[in-house]
PDB file of C-alpha atoms in Angstrom:
ATOM      1  CA  SER A   1      59.368 -37.306 -67.523  1.00  0.00           C
ATOM      2  CA  ASP A   2      59.046 -37.534 -63.748  1.00  0.00           C
ATOM      3  CA  ALA A   3      62.515 -36.035 -63.340  1.00  0.00           C
ATOM      4  CA  GLU A   4      61.570 -33.016 -65.441  1.00  0.00           C
ATOM      5  CA  LYS A   5      58.330 -32.597 -63.513  1.00  0.00           C
ATOM      6  CA  HIS A   6      60.126 -32.670 -60.168  1.00  0.00           C
ATOM      7  CA  ALA A   7      62.724 -30.204 -61.424  1.00  0.00           C
ATOM      8  CA  ALA A   8      59.999 -27.846 -62.670  1.00  0.00           C
ATOM      9  CA  ARG A   9      58.195 -28.001 -59.321  1.00  0.00           C
ATOM     10  CA  ALA A  10      61.387 -27.370 -57.380  1.00  0.00           C
ATOM     11  CA  SER A  11      62.218 -24.384 -59.581  1.00  0.00           C
ATOM     12  CA  LEU A  12      58.697 -23.023 -59.209  1.00  0.00           C
ATOM     13  CA  GLU A  13      58.662 -23.340 -55.440  1.00  0.00           C
ATOM     14  CA  GLY A  14      62.027 -21.612 -55.218  1.00  0.00           C
ATOM     15  CA  GLU A  15      60.688 -18.750 -57.312  1.00  0.00           C
ATOM     16  CA  LEU A  16      57.433 -18.416 -55.358  1.00  0.00           C
ATOM     17  CA  HIS A  17      59.445 -18.347 -52.142  1.00  0.00           C
ATOM     18  CA  ASP A  18      61.093 -15.145 -53.410  1.00  0.00           C
ATOM     19  CA  VAL A  19      57.831 -13.456 -54.446  1.00  0.00           C
ATOM     20  CA  ARG A  20      56.861 -11.246 -51.531  1.00  0.00           C
ATOM     21  CA  VAL A  21      53.171 -10.522 -50.941  1.00  0.00           C
ATOM     22  CA  ARG A  22      50.875  -9.334 -48.154  1.00  0.00           C
ATOM     23  CA  GLY A  23      49.606 -12.037 -45.825  1.00  0.00           C
ATOM     24  CA  ALA A  24      46.229 -12.204 -44.117  1.00  0.00           C
ATOM     25  CA  ASP A  25      47.633 -10.324 -41.112  1.00  0.00           C
ATOM     26  CA  GLY A  26      49.105  -7.567 -43.273  1.00  0.00           C
ATOM     27  CA  LYS A  27      52.690  -8.765 -42.855  1.00  0.00           C
ATOM     28  CA  THR A  28      54.950  -9.640 -45.762  1.00  0.00           C
ATOM     29  CA  VAL A  29      55.142 -13.340 -46.609  1.00  0.00           C
ATOM     30  CA  SER A  30      56.193 -15.412 -49.589  1.00  0.00           C
ATOM     31  CA  LEU A  31      53.570 -16.337 -52.176  1.00  0.00           C
ATOM     32  CA  LEU A  32      54.496 -19.980 -51.596  1.00  0.00           C
ATOM     33  CA  ASP A  33      53.771 -19.721 -47.873  1.00  0.00           C
ATOM     34  CA  LYS A  34      50.562 -17.794 -48.538  1.00  0.00           C
ATOM     35  CA  LEU A  35      49.312 -20.524 -50.856  1.00  0.00           C
ATOM     36  CA  THR A  36      50.322 -23.460 -48.695  1.00  0.00           C
ATOM     37  CA  SER A  37      48.857 -21.909 -45.534  1.00  0.00           C
ATOM     38  CA  HIS A  38      45.558 -20.745 -47.034  1.00  0.00           C
ATOM     39  CA  PRO A  39      42.850 -21.977 -44.641  1.00  0.00           C
ATOM     40  CA  GLY A  40      40.797 -24.991 -45.598  1.00  0.00           C
ATOM     41  CA  LEU A  41      42.786 -26.107 -48.636  1.00  0.00           C
ATOM     42  CA  SER A  42      43.772 -29.770 -48.580  1.00  0.00           C
ATOM     43  CA  GLN A  43      47.235 -30.982 -49.475  1.00  0.00           C
ATOM     44  CA  ILE A  44      45.802 -32.454 -52.681  1.00  0.00           C
ATOM     45  CA  GLN A  45      44.337 -29.080 -53.668  1.00  0.00           C
ATOM     46  CA  ARG A  46      47.618 -27.279 -52.973  1.00  0.00           C
ATOM     47  CA  GLU A  47      49.515 -29.859 -55.023  1.00  0.00           C
ATOM     48  CA  ARG A  48      47.130 -29.473 -57.948  1.00  0.00           C
ATOM     49  CA  MET A  49      47.540 -25.694 -57.877  1.00  0.00           C
ATOM     50  CA  LEU A  50      51.342 -25.862 -57.731  1.00  0.00           C
ATOM     51  CA  ASP A  51      51.455 -28.475 -60.495  1.00  0.00           C
ATOM     52  CA  ALA A  52      49.233 -26.268 -62.665  1.00  0.00           C
ATOM     53  CA  LEU A  53      51.469 -23.258 -62.032  1.00  0.00           C
ATOM     54  CA  ALA A  54      54.543 -25.263 -63.022  1.00  0.00           C
ATOM     55  CA  GLU A  55      52.834 -26.443 -66.209  1.00  0.00           C
ATOM     56  CA  VAL A  56      51.723 -22.925 -67.151  1.00  0.00           C
ATOM     57  CA  LYS A  57      55.148 -21.470 -66.427  1.00  0.00           C
ATOM     58  CA  ARG A  58      56.676 -24.029 -68.762  1.00  0.00           C
ATOM     59  CA  GLY A  59      54.120 -23.074 -71.391  1.00  0.00           C
ATOM     60  CA  TYR A  60      55.084 -19.412 -71.167  1.00  0.00           C
ATOM     61  CA  GLN A  61      58.748 -20.339 -71.496  1.00  0.00           C
ATOM     62  CA  THR A  62      58.060 -22.563 -74.497  1.00  0.00           C
ATOM     63  CA  ALA A  63      55.990 -19.877 -76.222  1.00  0.00           C
ATOM     64  CA  GLY A  64      58.630 -17.253 -75.507  1.00  0.00           C
ATOM     65  CA  SER A  65      61.503 -19.318 -76.869  1.00  0.00           C
ATOM     66  CA  THR A  66      59.465 -20.352 -79.923  1.00  0.00           C
ATOM     67  CA  ILE A  67      58.397 -16.801 -80.824  1.00  0.00           C
ATOM     68  CA  GLY A  68      61.721 -15.313 -79.776  1.00  0.00           C
ATOM     69  CA  ASP A  69      62.215 -11.603 -80.377  1.00  0.00           C
ATOM     70  CA  LYS A  70      59.039 -11.264 -82.439  1.00  0.00           C
ATOM     71  CA  PRO A  71      55.877  -9.670 -80.963  1.00  0.00           C
ATOM     72  CA  GLY A  72      54.509 -11.930 -78.241  1.00  0.00           C
ATOM     73  CA  GLY A  73      57.889 -13.492 -77.591  1.00  0.00           C
ATOM     74  CA  VAL A  74      60.167 -13.768 -74.578  1.00  0.00           C
ATOM     75  CA  GLY A  75      59.438 -10.397 -72.960  1.00  0.00           C
ATOM     76  CA  TYR A  76      55.696 -10.599 -73.525  1.00  0.00           C
ATOM     77  CA  GLN A  77      55.449 -14.093 -72.048  1.00  0.00           C
ATOM     78  CA  ASP A  78      57.554 -13.074 -69.053  1.00  0.00           C
ATOM     79  CA  VAL A  79      55.071 -10.266 -68.370  1.00  0.00           C
ATOM     80  CA  ASN A  80      52.201 -12.769 -68.663  1.00  0.00           C
ATOM     81  CA  TRP A  81      53.869 -15.112 -66.175  1.00  0.00           C
ATOM     82  CA  LYS A  82      54.487 -12.375 -63.616  1.00  0.00           C
ATOM     83  CA  HIS A  83      50.855 -11.314 -63.986  1.00  0.00           C
ATOM     84  CA  THR A  84      49.759 -14.903 -63.341  1.00  0.00           C
ATOM     85  CA  ARG A  85      51.733 -15.077 -60.105  1.00  0.00           C
ATOM     86  CA  LEU A  86      50.216 -11.877 -58.762  1.00  0.00           C
ATOM     87  CA  GLU A  87      46.701 -12.712 -59.920  1.00  0.00           C
ATOM     88  CA  LEU A  88      46.900 -15.925 -57.897  1.00  0.00           C
ATOM     89  CA  ASP A  89      47.864 -13.806 -54.884  1.00  0.00           C
ATOM     90  CA  ARG A  90      44.775 -11.641 -55.389  1.00  0.00           C
ATOM     91  CA  VAL A  91      42.556 -14.700 -55.902  1.00  0.00           C
ATOM     92  CA  LEU A  92      43.626 -15.924 -52.475  1.00  0.00           C
ATOM     93  CA  ASP A  93      42.816 -12.498 -50.992  1.00  0.00           C
ATOM     94  CA  VAL A  94      39.409 -12.277 -52.658  1.00  0.00           C
ATOM     95  CA  SER A  95      38.541 -15.872 -51.769  1.00  0.00           C
ATOM     96  CA  ARG A  96      39.367 -15.266 -48.123  1.00  0.00           C
ATOM     97  CA  ALA A  97      37.471 -11.958 -47.987  1.00  0.00           C
ATOM     98  CA  ALA A  98      34.398 -13.465 -49.659  1.00  0.00           C
ATOM     99  CA  GLY A  99      34.439 -16.596 -47.514  1.00  0.00           C
ATOM    100  CA  LEU A 100      34.733 -18.979 -50.446  1.00  0.00           C
ATOM    101  CA  SER A 101      34.738 -22.697 -49.738  1.00  0.00           C
ATOM    102  CA  PRO A 102      37.974 -24.647 -50.374  1.00  0.00           C
ATOM    103  CA  ARG A 103      36.428 -26.068 -53.557  1.00  0.00           C
ATOM    104  CA  ASP A 104      35.485 -22.623 -54.884  1.00  0.00           C
ATOM    105  CA  THR A 105      38.893 -21.263 -53.896  1.00  0.00           C
ATOM    106  CA  GLU A 106      40.640 -24.005 -55.841  1.00  0.00           C
ATOM    107  CA  THR A 107      38.284 -23.532 -58.789  1.00  0.00           C
ATOM    108  CA  ALA A 108      39.052 -19.816 -58.848  1.00  0.00           C
ATOM    109  CA  ALA A 109      42.786 -20.377 -58.486  1.00  0.00           C
ATOM    110  CA  LEU A 110      43.001 -22.926 -61.290  1.00  0.00           C
ATOM    111  CA  ALA A 111      40.823 -20.814 -63.595  1.00  0.00           C
ATOM    112  CA  SER A 112      43.038 -17.832 -62.846  1.00  0.00           C
ATOM    113  CA  ILE A 113      46.232 -19.771 -63.521  1.00  0.00           C
ATOM    114  CA  PHE A 114      45.038 -20.820 -66.978  1.00  0.00           C
ATOM    115  CA  SER A 115      43.052 -17.708 -67.944  1.00  0.00           C
ATOM    116  CA  ASP A 116      46.058 -15.916 -69.501  1.00  0.00           C
ATOM    117  CA  ALA A 117      48.090 -19.030 -70.290  1.00  0.00           C
ATOM    118  CA  VAL A 118      47.771 -18.730 -74.082  1.00  0.00           C
ATOM    119  CA  LYS A 119      48.097 -15.070 -75.004  1.00  0.00           C
ATOM    120  CA  THR A 120      49.915 -13.085 -77.683  1.00  0.00           C
ATOM    121  CA  PRO A 121      49.164  -9.722 -79.311  1.00  0.00           C
ATOM    122  CA  GLY A 122      47.246 -11.605 -81.976  1.00  0.00           C
ATOM    123  CA  ASN A 123      44.648 -13.222 -79.707  1.00  0.00           C
ATOM    124  CA  PHE A 124      44.222 -10.591 -76.984  1.00  0.00           C
ATOM    125  CA  VAL A 125      40.439 -10.282 -77.366  1.00  0.00           C
ATOM    126  CA  VAL A 126      39.860 -14.057 -77.377  1.00  0.00           C
ATOM    127  CA  HIS A 127      42.718 -15.317 -75.188  1.00  0.00           C
ATOM    128  CA  ASN A 128      40.130 -16.389 -72.607  1.00  0.00           C
ATOM    129  CA  VAL A 129      38.872 -19.031 -75.028  1.00  0.00           C
ATOM    130  CA  HIS A 130      42.359 -20.394 -75.591  1.00  0.00           C
ATOM    131  CA  GLY A 131      43.129 -20.296 -71.870  1.00  0.00           C
ATOM    132  CA  ALA A 132      39.959 -22.260 -71.123  1.00  0.00           C
ATOM    133  CA  GLN A 133      40.929 -24.815 -73.773  1.00  0.00           C
ATOM    134  CA  ALA A 134      44.364 -25.133 -72.158  1.00  0.00           C
ATOM    135  CA  ALA A 135      42.764 -25.689 -68.748  1.00  0.00           C
ATOM    136  CA  LEU A 136      40.553 -28.447 -70.130  1.00  0.00           C
ATOM    137  CA  HIS A 137      43.413 -30.146 -71.966  1.00  0.00           C
ATOM    138  CA  VAL A 138      46.017 -29.947 -69.197  1.00  0.00           C
ATOM    139  CA  LEU A 139      43.841 -30.620 -66.171  1.00  0.00           C
ATOM    140  CA  ALA A 140      41.930 -33.498 -67.752  1.00  0.00           C
ATOM    141  CA  ARG A 141      45.254 -35.124 -68.658  1.00  0.00           C
ATOM    142  CA  ARG A 142      47.357 -34.229 -65.626  1.00  0.00           C
ATOM    143  CA  GLN A 143      44.788 -34.067 -62.811  1.00  0.00           C
ATOM    144  CA  PRO A 144      42.413 -37.040 -63.150  1.00  0.00           C
ATOM    145  CA  SER A 145      41.341 -36.634 -59.515  1.00  0.00           C
ATOM    146  CA  LEU A 146      39.417 -33.465 -60.430  1.00  0.00           C
ATOM    147  CA  SER A 147      35.722 -34.176 -60.817  1.00  0.00           C
ATOM    148  CA  ALA A 148      34.062 -33.505 -64.165  1.00  0.00           C
ATOM    149  CA  ASP A 149      31.834 -30.900 -62.497  1.00  0.00           C
ATOM    150  CA  GLN A 150      34.761 -28.963 -61.077  1.00  0.00           C
ATOM    151  CA  LEU A 151      36.673 -29.135 -64.351  1.00  0.00           C
ATOM    152  CA  GLU A 152      33.633 -27.664 -66.106  1.00  0.00           C
ATOM    153  CA  ASP A 153      33.476 -24.888 -63.499  1.00  0.00           C
ATOM    154  CA  ILE A 154      37.163 -24.060 -64.001  1.00  0.00           C
ATOM    155  CA  VAL A 155      36.732 -23.840 -67.771  1.00  0.00           C
ATOM    156  CA  ARG A 156      33.687 -21.590 -67.485  1.00  0.00           C
ATOM    157  CA  ALA A 157      35.347 -19.306 -64.943  1.00  0.00           C
ATOM    158  CA  ALA A 158      38.358 -18.954 -67.254  1.00  0.00           C
ATOM    159  CA  LEU A 159      36.031 -18.000 -70.108  1.00  0.00           C
ATOM    160  CA  GLU A 160      34.096 -15.515 -68.006  1.00  0.00           C
ATOM    161  CA  HIS A 161      37.118 -13.593 -66.714  1.00  0.00           C
ATOM    162  CA  GLN A 162      37.222 -11.759 -70.058  1.00  0.00           C
ATOM    163  CA  ILE A 163      34.323  -9.511 -69.062  1.00  0.00           C
ATOM    164  CA  GLY A 164      36.528  -7.490 -66.724  1.00  0.00           C
ATOM    165  CA  PRO A 165      36.897  -4.648 -66.538  1.00  0.00           C
ATOM    166  CA  PRO A 166      33.803  -4.137 -68.688  1.00  0.00           C
ATOM    167  CA  LYS A 167      34.403  -0.570 -69.862  1.00  0.00           C
ATOM    168  CA  PHE A 168      37.980  -1.303 -70.937  1.00  0.00           C
ATOM    169  CA  MET A 169      37.055  -4.489 -72.772  1.00  0.00           C
ATOM    170  CA  ALA A 170      34.063  -2.820 -74.427  1.00  0.00           C
ATOM    171  CA  PHE A 171      35.147   0.702 -75.333  1.00  0.00           C
ATOM    172  CA  VAL A 172      38.896   0.184 -75.704  1.00  0.00           C
ATOM    173  CA  ALA A 173      39.755  -3.416 -76.599  1.00  0.00           C
ATOM    174  CA  VAL A 174      36.759  -4.661 -78.583  1.00  0.00           C
ATOM    175  CA  ALA A 175      35.812  -1.252 -80.015  1.00  0.00           C
ATOM    176  CA  GLY A 176      39.385  -0.644 -81.129  1.00  0.00           C
ATOM    177  CA  ALA A 177      39.653  -4.047 -82.774  1.00  0.00           C
ATOM    178  CA  LEU A 178      36.295  -3.606 -84.561  1.00  0.00           C
ATOM    179  CA  LYS A 179      37.180  -0.131 -85.839  1.00  0.00           C
ATOM    180  CA  ALA A 180      40.440  -1.524 -87.217  1.00  0.00           C
ATOM    181  CA  GLN A 181      38.322  -3.960 -89.251  1.00  0.00           C
ATOM    182  CA  GLY A 182      36.223  -1.149 -90.696  1.00  0.00           C
ATOM    183  CA  VAL A 183      33.077  -1.913 -88.688  1.00  0.00           C
ATOM    184  CA  SER A 184      30.600   0.980 -88.675  1.00  0.00           C
ATOM    185  CA  SER A 185      30.452   3.243 -85.636  1.00  0.00           C
ATOM    186  CA  ASP A 186      26.786   2.341 -85.038  1.00  0.00           C
ATOM    187  CA  LEU A 187      27.587  -1.370 -84.802  1.00  0.00           C
ATOM    188  CA  VAL A 188      30.666  -0.720 -82.677  1.00  0.00           C
ATOM    189  CA  GLY A 189      28.523   1.334 -80.321  1.00  0.00           C
ATOM    190  CA  SER A 190      25.758  -1.245 -79.953  1.00  0.00           C
ATOM    191  CA  ILE A 191      28.251  -4.057 -79.351  1.00  0.00           C
ATOM    192  CA  ALA A 192      30.288  -2.026 -76.865  1.00  0.00           C
ATOM    193  CA  THR A 193      27.161  -1.069 -74.934  1.00  0.00           C
ATOM    194  CA  LYS A 194      26.395  -4.742 -74.271  1.00  0.00           C
ATOM    195  CA  ILE A 195      29.972  -5.775 -73.477  1.00  0.00           C
ATOM    196  CA  GLY A 196      30.304  -2.735 -71.230  1.00  0.00           C
ATOM    197  CA  ASP A 197      27.347  -3.871 -69.091  1.00  0.00           C
ATOM    198  CA  PRO A 198      27.769  -7.660 -69.082  1.00  0.00           C
ATOM    199  CA  LEU A 199      25.747  -8.428 -65.948  1.00  0.00           C
ATOM    200  CA  ASN A 200      22.651  -6.666 -67.245  1.00  0.00           C
ATOM    201  CA  ALA A 201      20.086  -9.394 -67.862  1.00  0.00           C
ATOM    202  CA  LYS A 202      18.455  -7.483 -70.728  1.00  0.00           C
ATOM    203  CA  TYR A 203      21.565  -8.148 -72.836  1.00  0.00           C
ATOM    204  CA  HIS A 204      21.726 -11.867 -72.069  1.00  0.00           C
ATOM    205  CA  SER A 205      20.810 -14.774 -74.293  1.00  0.00           C
ATOM    206  CA  PRO A 206      18.239 -17.269 -72.964  1.00  0.00           C
ATOM    207  CA  GLY A 207      19.789 -18.994 -69.955  1.00  0.00           C
ATOM    208  CA  GLY A 208      21.933 -15.984 -69.072  1.00  0.00           C
ATOM    209  CA  LYS A 209      25.301 -17.542 -69.917  1.00  0.00           C
ATOM    210  CA  GLN A 210      26.245 -15.295 -72.859  1.00  0.00           C
ATOM    211  CA  LEU A 211      25.496 -11.894 -74.294  1.00  0.00           C
ATOM    212  CA  ALA A 212      22.891 -11.882 -77.041  1.00  0.00           C
ATOM    213  CA  PHE A 213      24.016 -10.195 -80.258  1.00  0.00           C
ATOM    214  CA  THR A 214      22.021  -9.396 -83.378  1.00  0.00           C
ATOM    215  CA  GLY A 215      22.951 -11.043 -86.648  1.00  0.00           C
ATOM    216  CA  ALA A 216      24.823  -7.946 -87.823  1.00  0.00           C
ATOM    217  CA  GLU A 217      26.655  -7.650 -84.491  1.00  0.00           C
ATOM    218  CA  GLN A 218      27.694 -11.278 -84.654  1.00  0.00           C
ATOM    219  CA  VAL A 219      29.047 -10.903 -88.192  1.00  0.00           C
ATOM    220  CA  ALA A 220      31.074  -7.906 -87.040  1.00  0.00           C
ATOM    221  CA  LEU A 221      32.427  -9.738 -83.994  1.00  0.00           C
ATOM    222  CA  GLU A 222      33.496 -12.717 -86.070  1.00  0.00           C
ATOM    223  CA  LYS A 223      35.853 -10.377 -87.916  1.00  0.00           C
ATOM    224  CA  ILE A 224      37.903 -10.185 -84.720  1.00  0.00           C
ATOM    225  CA  GLY A 225      37.480 -13.853 -83.803  1.00  0.00           C
ATOM    226  CA  VAL A 226      34.719 -13.437 -81.212  1.00  0.00           C
ATOM    227  CA  ARG A 227      31.948 -16.026 -81.486  1.00  0.00           C
ATOM    228  CA  HIS A 228      30.564 -15.761 -77.967  1.00  0.00           C
ATOM    229  CA  TRP A 229      30.915 -13.372 -75.040  1.00  0.00           C
ATOM    230  CA  THR A 230      30.532 -15.558 -71.965  1.00  0.00           C
ATOM    231  CA  VAL A 231      29.256 -13.924 -68.773  1.00  0.00           C
ATOM    232  CA  PRO A 232      28.854 -15.102 -65.163  1.00  0.00           C
ATOM    233  CA  HIS A 233      25.534 -16.840 -64.670  1.00  0.00           C
ATOM    234  CA  ALA A 234      23.632 -15.811 -61.548  1.00  0.00           C
ATOM    235  CA  GLY A 235      22.997 -18.854 -59.392  1.00  0.00           C
ATOM    236  CA  SER A 236      25.479 -21.069 -61.207  1.00  0.00           C
ATOM    237  CA  ARG A 237      27.573 -23.586 -59.309  1.00  0.00           C
ATOM    238  CA  HIS A 238      30.775 -21.630 -59.991  1.00  0.00           C
ATOM    239  CA  GLU A 239      29.411 -18.083 -59.660  1.00  0.00           C
ATOM    240  CA  LYS A 240      31.488 -17.128 -56.599  1.00  0.00           C
ATOM    241  CA  ALA A 241      34.659 -18.601 -58.057  1.00  0.00           C
ATOM    242  CA  SER A 242      34.086 -16.785 -61.337  1.00  0.00           C
ATOM    243  CA  HIS A 243      33.714 -13.414 -59.654  1.00  0.00           C
ATOM    244  CA  ALA A 244      36.857 -14.075 -57.615  1.00  0.00           C
ATOM    245  CA  VAL A 245      38.835 -14.502 -60.852  1.00  0.00           C
ATOM    246  CA  ILE A 246      37.316 -11.389 -62.420  1.00  0.00           C
ATOM    247  CA  ASP A 247      37.980  -9.285 -59.316  1.00  0.00           C
ATOM    248  CA  ALA A 248      41.528 -10.576 -58.896  1.00  0.00           C
ATOM    249  CA  ASP A 249      42.386  -9.963 -62.559  1.00  0.00           C
ATOM    250  CA  SER A 250      41.098  -6.404 -62.413  1.00  0.00           C
ATOM    251  CA  LEU A 251      42.872  -5.698 -59.117  1.00  0.00           C
ATOM    252  CA  VAL A 252      46.215  -6.778 -60.561  1.00  0.00           C
ATOM    253  CA  ASN A 253      45.804  -5.017 -63.890  1.00  0.00           C
ATOM    254  CA  TYR A 254      44.324  -1.721 -62.776  1.00  0.00           C
ATOM    255  CA  ALA A 255      44.935  -1.218 -59.056  1.00  0.00           C
ATOM    256  CA  CYS A 256      48.593  -1.964 -58.349  1.00  0.00           C
ATOM    257  CA  PRO A 257      52.006  -0.839 -59.671  1.00  0.00           C
ATOM    258  CA  ASP A 258      52.712  -4.236 -61.226  1.00  0.00           C
ATOM    259  CA  GLY A 259      49.568  -3.932 -63.319  1.00  0.00           C
ATOM    260  CA  TRP A 260      50.440  -0.435 -64.471  1.00  0.00           C
ATOM    261  CA  ALA A 261      53.910  -1.695 -65.421  1.00  0.00           C
ATOM    262  CA  LYS A 262      52.312  -4.523 -67.401  1.00  0.00           C
ATOM    263  CA  ILE A 263      50.063  -2.124 -69.304  1.00  0.00           C
ATOM    264  CA  ALA A 264      53.035   0.105 -70.092  1.00  0.00           C
ATOM    265  CA  ALA A 265      55.133  -2.869 -71.199  1.00  0.00           C
ATOM    266  CA  LEU A 266      52.425  -4.122 -73.550  1.00  0.00           C
ATOM    267  CA  HIS A 267      52.066  -0.842 -75.448  1.00  0.00           C
ATOM    268  CA  GLY A 268      53.822  -0.375 -78.759  1.00  0.00           C
ATOM    269  CA  PRO A 269      53.655  -0.634 -82.537  1.00  0.00           C
ATOM    270  CA  HIS A 270      53.327  -4.439 -82.625  1.00  0.00           C
ATOM    271  CA  GLN A 271      50.449  -4.632 -80.161  1.00  0.00           C
ATOM    272  CA  PRO A 272      46.693  -4.677 -80.885  1.00  0.00           C
ATOM    273  CA  ILE A 273      45.481  -1.370 -82.287  1.00  0.00           C
ATOM    274  CA  PHE A 274      44.036  -0.234 -78.959  1.00  0.00           C
ATOM    275  CA  LEU A 275      47.465  -0.552 -77.279  1.00  0.00           C
ATOM    276  CA  GLN A 276      49.409   1.328 -79.941  1.00  0.00           C
ATOM    277  CA  GLU A 277      49.934   4.569 -78.038  1.00  0.00           C
TER     278      GLU A 277
END
C-alpha cells in the first residue's frame, strides 16, 4: 500500500542519515546526504535509487524472517543489507572519480543495489543471476519511467559484477564448489583459468559477452548451477557502469574493515565449502 511504501522510505532515510561515510571533500557525511547531493543526478533519479533501496531492504527482512535461524537467515541477510549500503557508497565514489554521466551513475547504483539482493549460502556462486532477475522484476513493475535500454543495462551490470574479484571467484569460490561435486582437478583448473582472467578476449564467446567453455567444462559448471559466466563487453553501452559496480563491490569486500567483517561473519559449517574455515 502507499502507506507502507511511505513508511518504508521514511525508515530507510532515517537509517541512511545515521550511516556515516566519507564525502567528496574528505569530510564525514551521511550516506543519505552523499546520495542526494551527488552532482548531476536529477530528483527523479535519486527517488528511483531510494525507492529501490527501500524495496531491497524489505526483501532482506522478508528473507531473514522466513528463513529464521537457519543458514541464510536473519544474521546473513543483515550482513547482506549492510554490504549493500556500503557498496552504494563506493559506487558513488567510483562514479565521481571516473566521471560517469548521471545515467551511468544511476545504472551502476541500481545494478549495485540489486546485485546481492537474493543471496543465501545455497546460491552464492549464482546469486548474480537471481539479483539480475530481481532487478528486472522490481524495476519494470515499480519504475515504469526507466527506459527499456537502461533497464537492460542495469540487468547486465548486475550479472557482470560476479566476475570480481576474478582470482577469488575462480580459485576459491568456483573451484571449491566444483571440487565438492567431484569434478576432476584438470577440469577445475581449466575452468578456473578462464574465470580468473575474465577480460581476456581469448576466453570469450563470439560477441564477447560471456566466457566460452568446452562441452565438458559446461557439464561440470552445471553441477553447481552455472550456465553462463557473463563478462563486461568492451564498447557496450553500459561498460562504464558495469566496471563501477565491479570496482565498488571489490572495494567493500576486500579493502575495508566492513568487508573483512562480512567475510568473517560468513564463514562457518553451514556456508559453501570454500567458506568453511
